[in-house]
Coordinates of C-alpha atoms in Angstrom, one line a residue:
X111 CA 189.5 244.1 166.8
X112 CA 191.3 241.6 169.0
X113 CA 191.4 238.0 167.9
X114 CA 189.2 235.5 169.7
X115 CA 190.6 233.9 172.8
X116 CA 191.4 230.2 172.7
X117 CA 188.9 228.0 174.6
X118 CA 189.8 227.1 178.2
X119 CA 190.7 223.5 178.8
X120 CA 188.1 221.6 180.7
X121 CA 188.6 221.9 184.5
X122 CA 189.2 218.7 186.3
X123 CA 186.9 218.2 189.3
X124 CA 188.5 218.4 192.6
X125 CA 188.4 215.6 195.1
X126 CA 184.8 214.9 196.2
X127 CA 183.3 217.3 193.8
X128 CA 180.7 216.0 191.4
X129 CA 181.4 216.2 187.7
X130 CA 179.7 219.0 185.8
X131 CA 176.3 218.3 184.2
X132 CA 176.7 218.0 180.5
X133 CA 174.8 220.6 178.4
X134 CA 171.4 219.6 177.1
X135 CA 171.5 219.1 173.4
X136 CA 169.3 221.5 171.4
X137 CA 165.9 220.4 170.5
X138 CA 165.5 218.7 167.2
X139 CA 163.9 220.7 164.6
X140 CA 160.6 219.7 163.1
X141 CA 159.0 218.3 166.3
X142 CA 155.3 219.2 166.7
X143 CA 154.6 221.7 169.6
X144 CA 153.0 220.4 172.8
X145 CA 149.3 221.1 172.9
X146 CA 148.1 223.1 175.8
X147 CA 146.0 221.2 178.3
X148 CA 143.2 222.4 180.6
X149 CA 144.0 223.2 184.2
X150 CA 147.5 221.7 183.7
X151 CA 146.3 218.3 182.7
X152 CA 148.8 216.8 180.2
X153 CA 147.5 215.9 176.7
X154 CA 145.9 212.6 176.3
X155 CA 143.9 212.8 179.6
X156 CA 146.7 212.3 182.0
X157 CA 149.6 210.0 182.7
X158 CA 149.1 206.3 182.0
X159 CA 149.0 204.0 185.0
X160 CA 152.2 202.6 186.0
X161 CA 152.9 199.1 184.8
X162 CA 151.9 196.4 187.1
X163 CA 149.5 198.6 189.2
X164 CA 145.7 198.3 189.5
X165 CA 143.7 201.5 189.9
X166 CA 141.9 201.8 193.3
X167 CA 138.2 200.9 193.2
X168 CA 135.6 203.7 193.3
X169 CA 134.1 204.3 196.7
X170 CA 130.8 202.4 197.2
X171 CA 127.6 204.5 196.9
X172 CA 125.5 204.2 200.1
X173 CA 121.8 204.0 199.3
X174 CA 119.1 204.9 201.9
X175 CA 117.3 201.8 202.9
X176 CA 113.6 202.3 202.5
X177 CA 111.6 200.8 205.4
X178 CA 108.1 199.8 204.4
X179 CA 105.5 202.1 206.1
X180 CA 108.2 204.4 207.7
X181 CA 106.2 207.6 207.2
X182 CA 103.1 206.1 208.7
X183 CA 105.0 204.8 211.7
X184 CA 106.6 208.2 212.3
X185 CA 103.2 209.9 212.2
X186 CA 101.8 207.4 214.6
X187 CA 104.7 207.9 217.0
X188 CA 104.2 211.7 216.8
X189 CA 100.5 211.3 217.6
X190 CA 101.3 209.2 220.6
X191 CA 103.7 211.8 221.8
X192 CA 101.2 214.6 221.5
X193 CA 98.5 212.6 223.4
X194 CA 101.0 211.9 226.1
X195 CA 102.0 215.6 226.5
X196 CA 98.3 216.6 226.6
X197 CA 97.5 214.0 229.2
X198 CA 100.5 215.2 231.3
X199 CA 99.4 218.8 231.0
X200 CA 95.8 217.9 232.0
X201 CA 97.1 216.1 235.1
X202 CA 99.3 219.1 236.1
X203 CA 96.4 221.5 235.5
X204 CA 94.1 219.4 237.6
X205 CA 96.7 219.3 240.4
X206 CA 97.1 223.1 240.4
X207 CA 93.4 223.9 239.9
X208 CA 91.7 225.0 243.2
X209 CA 88.2 225.3 241.7
X210 CA 85.8 222.5 242.5
X211 CA 85.2 219.9 239.8
X212 CA 82.2 220.5 237.6
X213 CA 79.1 219.1 239.3
X214 CA 80.7 219.3 242.8
X215 CA 78.8 221.7 245.0
X216 CA 81.2 224.3 246.5
X217 CA 80.6 225.0 250.2
X218 CA 78.2 227.9 250.5
X219 CA 79.6 230.9 252.3
X220 CA 77.6 232.0 255.4
X221 CA 75.2 234.8 254.6
X222 CA 76.2 238.1 256.3
X223 CA 74.0 239.0 259.3
X224 CA 72.4 242.4 258.8
X225 CA 71.4 244.2 262.0
X226 CA 67.7 244.8 262.4
X227 CA 66.7 248.2 261.2
X228 CA 63.6 250.4 261.6
X229 CA 60.4 248.5 260.5
X230 CA 59.5 251.3 258.1
X231 CA 59.7 250.0 254.6
X232 CA 62.6 251.5 252.7
X233 CA 61.5 253.0 249.4
X234 CA 63.6 254.2 246.5
X235 CA 65.4 257.6 246.9
X236 CA 62.9 259.3 244.5
X237 CA 60.0 257.9 246.5
X238 CA 61.5 259.1 249.8
X239 CA 62.0 262.6 248.3
X240 CA 58.4 262.7 247.2
X241 CA 57.3 261.7 250.6
X242 CA 59.2 264.4 252.6
X243 CA 59.4 267.3 250.2
X244 CA 56.1 268.9 251.2
X245 CA 57.3 269.0 254.8
X246 CA 60.4 271.2 254.1
X247 CA 59.9 274.9 254.2
X248 CA 61.8 278.1 253.6
X249 CA 62.4 280.3 256.7
X250 CA 62.7 284.0 256.0
X251 CA 63.7 286.8 258.4
X252 CA 64.5 290.5 258.0
X253 CA 68.1 289.7 257.7
X254 CA 68.2 286.6 255.6
X255 CA 66.7 283.2 254.8
X256 CA 67.3 279.5 255.6
X257 CA 65.3 276.3 255.7
X258 CA 63.1 274.4 258.2
X259 CA 61.3 271.1 258.6
X260 CA 57.7 270.5 259.7
X261 CA 57.7 267.6 262.3
X262 CA 54.9 265.4 263.4
X263 CA 52.8 265.2 265.4
X264 CA 52.3 268.8 266.4
X265 CA 53.4 270.3 263.1
X266 CA 56.0 272.5 264.7
X267 CA 58.9 273.8 262.5
X268 CA 62.5 272.9 263.4
X269 CA 65.4 275.1 262.1
X270 CA 68.9 276.3 263.1
X271 CA 69.2 278.9 265.8
X272 CA 71.6 280.9 263.7
X273 CA 68.9 281.3 261.0
X274 CA 66.5 283.1 263.3
X275 CA 69.0 284.7 265.7
X276 CA 67.8 288.1 266.8
X277 CA 64.3 287.6 265.3
X278 CA 61.2 286.9 267.3
X279 CA 58.9 286.6 264.3
X280 CA 59.6 285.0 260.9
X281 CA 57.8 283.9 257.8
X282 CA 57.5 280.2 256.8
X283 CA 57.1 279.6 253.0
X284 CA 55.6 276.2 252.2
X285 CA 56.5 274.1 249.2
X286 CA 53.2 275.1 247.5
X287 CA 54.1 278.8 247.8
X288 CA 52.0 279.8 250.9
X289 CA 53.6 282.3 253.4
X290 CA 52.7 281.5 257.1
X291 CA 53.8 283.7 260.0
X292 CA 55.5 282.0 262.9
X293 CA 57.3 282.8 266.1
X294 CA 60.3 281.4 267.9
X295 CA 59.2 279.5 271.0
X296 CA 62.4 277.6 272.0
X297 CA 66.0 278.0 270.9
X298 CA 69.4 276.5 271.9
X299 CA 72.4 278.4 270.6
X300 CA 74.8 275.7 271.9
X301 CA 73.1 273.0 269.8
X302 CA 72.2 275.5 267.0
X303 CA 68.5 274.5 267.1
X304 CA 65.3 276.5 267.3
X305 CA 61.6 275.6 267.3
X306 CA 59.0 277.7 265.5
X307 CA 55.2 277.9 266.2
X308 CA 53.3 278.6 263.0
X309 CA 50.2 280.8 263.2
X310 CA 48.4 278.9 260.3
X311 CA 48.0 275.4 258.9
X312 CA 50.9 273.7 257.4
X313 CA 51.4 270.5 255.4
X314 CA 51.8 267.2 257.5
X315 CA 55.0 266.8 259.3
X316 CA 57.6 264.0 258.9
X317 CA 58.4 261.4 261.6
X318 CA 61.6 261.8 263.6
X319 CA 64.2 259.0 264.1
X320 CA 64.3 258.5 267.9
X321 CA 67.6 256.6 268.0
X322 CA 70.9 258.1 269.0
X323 CA 72.6 259.5 265.9
X324 CA 69.4 258.9 264.0
X325 CA 70.0 255.1 264.0
X326 CA 72.5 255.6 261.2
X327 CA 75.6 253.6 260.3
X328 CA 78.6 254.8 258.3
X329 CA 77.8 254.2 254.6
X330 CA 74.0 254.6 254.9
X331 CA 72.4 256.7 252.2
X332 CA 71.0 260.0 253.3
X333 CA 69.7 263.0 251.4
X334 CA 69.2 266.7 252.3
X335 CA 66.3 269.0 251.3
X336 CA 66.5 272.7 251.7
X337 CA 66.8 276.1 250.0
X338 CA 70.4 276.7 249.2
X339 CA 70.9 280.2 247.7
X340 CA 67.2 280.6 247.8
X341 CA 66.5 277.6 245.5
X342 CA 63.6 276.1 247.5
X343 CA 63.3 272.3 247.9
X344 CA 66.6 271.5 246.3
X345 CA 67.7 267.9 246.9
X346 CA 71.2 266.5 247.4
X347 CA 72.2 263.0 248.3
X348 CA 75.2 261.2 249.8
X349 CA 76.2 258.8 252.5
X350 CA 77.0 259.0 256.2
X351 CA 80.7 259.6 256.4
X352 CA 80.9 259.4 260.2
X353 CA 78.7 259.5 263.3
X354 CA 79.6 261.1 266.7
X355 CA 81.9 263.8 265.3
X356 CA 82.3 266.5 267.9
X357 CA 81.3 269.9 266.6
X358 CA 81.4 273.3 268.1
X359 CA 80.4 273.3 271.7
X360 CA 81.1 269.6 272.1
X361 CA 77.9 268.5 270.4
X362 CA 78.1 265.1 268.6
X363 CA 77.4 265.6 264.9
X364 CA 76.5 263.4 261.9
X365 CA 79.1 263.9 259.1
X366 CA 77.8 263.5 255.5
X367 CA 79.1 264.1 252.0
X368 CA 75.7 265.1 250.8
X369 CA 76.4 268.7 249.5
X370 CA 75.2 271.3 252.0
X371 CA 75.4 275.0 251.0
X372 CA 74.3 278.4 252.5
X373 CA 70.6 278.3 252.7
X374 CA 70.5 274.5 253.5
X375 CA 70.9 275.5 257.2
X376 CA 67.9 274.3 259.2
X377 CA 66.6 272.0 256.5
X378 CA 66.3 268.3 256.9
X379 CA 68.7 265.3 256.5
X380 CA 66.6 262.2 255.9
X381 CA 67.1 258.5 255.5
X382 CA 65.5 256.4 252.8
X383 CA 62.6 255.6 255.1
X384 CA 61.6 259.3 255.0
X385 CA 62.5 259.9 258.6
X386 CA 64.2 263.1 259.8
X387 CA 67.7 262.0 261.1
X388 CA 69.4 265.4 261.4
X389 CA 69.3 269.1 260.9
X390 CA 72.2 270.3 258.6
X391 CA 74.0 273.1 260.4
X392 CA 77.5 273.7 259.0
X393 CA 80.2 272.7 256.5
X394 CA 84.0 272.5 256.7
X395 CA 86.1 273.5 253.7
X396 CA 89.5 275.0 252.9
X397 CA 87.8 277.2 250.3
X398 CA 84.5 279.2 250.2
X399 CA 82.3 276.3 249.0
X400 CA 81.2 272.8 249.6
X401 CA 83.9 270.0 249.4
X402 CA 81.7 267.2 250.7
X403 CA 82.2 267.6 254.5
X404 CA 78.9 268.7 256.1
X405 CA 77.5 268.3 259.6
X406 CA 74.0 267.8 261.0
X407 CA 72.6 267.9 264.5
X408 CA 71.3 264.4 265.3
X409 CA 67.5 264.0 265.5
X410 CA 67.7 262.9 269.1
X411 CA 68.7 266.4 270.0
X412 CA 65.6 267.7 268.2
X413 CA 63.4 265.3 270.2
X414 CA 64.9 266.6 273.4
X415 CA 64.3 270.3 272.4
X416 CA 60.7 269.6 271.3
X417 CA 59.9 268.3 274.8
X418 CA 60.5 271.8 276.1
X419 CA 57.7 273.4 274.0
X420 CA 54.7 274.2 276.2

């Protein structure tokens, strides 16, 4: 093994170069180890203050100043605020309210003027039906059947011309089941009306409305009595849908939504006073059945035809 090399002589520092830092002497043996501190704090609770310095004072603690009666004052202020808001809301509501103030009488609206009607006292519908039902009859021919109405004062029977077309003699069946022969004395195919002369006694007849279009207005309540499908003295009710509708042949008609069916033809259309206002004659529908569009010959046409009976 080669012998150890001699140590190098110390190098002199060059111009401007700092001298080398001398090596730190080894720690003396027997010194106690440094005790570990928490979170890097040196043992003994930290470094001692520098000589000649005074530690900064602790920041002052601000305490809330307690004002005597503060809670009560706040509640009182809140109450005043609520009262103020309520008063403001009441003022705005009063300004926007169009209703009259309590106790102030609102101006009365003028009462609608109702046109004068027939002096006959208007009963209830049920009372009107009871009044006219005995005057409605069933009209039978050799080819079919329809309805008719006994009219005062001569107790002639009014029906549709198409019910008795081609028949000189017919049978009238009263509401109490009696069959009375009758003959056709006057007929008008254009107006679809016919007058029958019975050969025996019949129940009393009903009065006829003399006014044009039966004195009816749109919206008036009317009811029909007849024998639809052979069901004698069947009653249907409705309103006047229109007056002056032009029917076949240019005859003015009364339009009603009171259901009218086959067999009602020739029966009566009545007002609530129990007066005959029309003779149901036809319906209009897109299907085979009633859809609430029916037509009746006005009673004024009946009056004109009755005047032709000898």
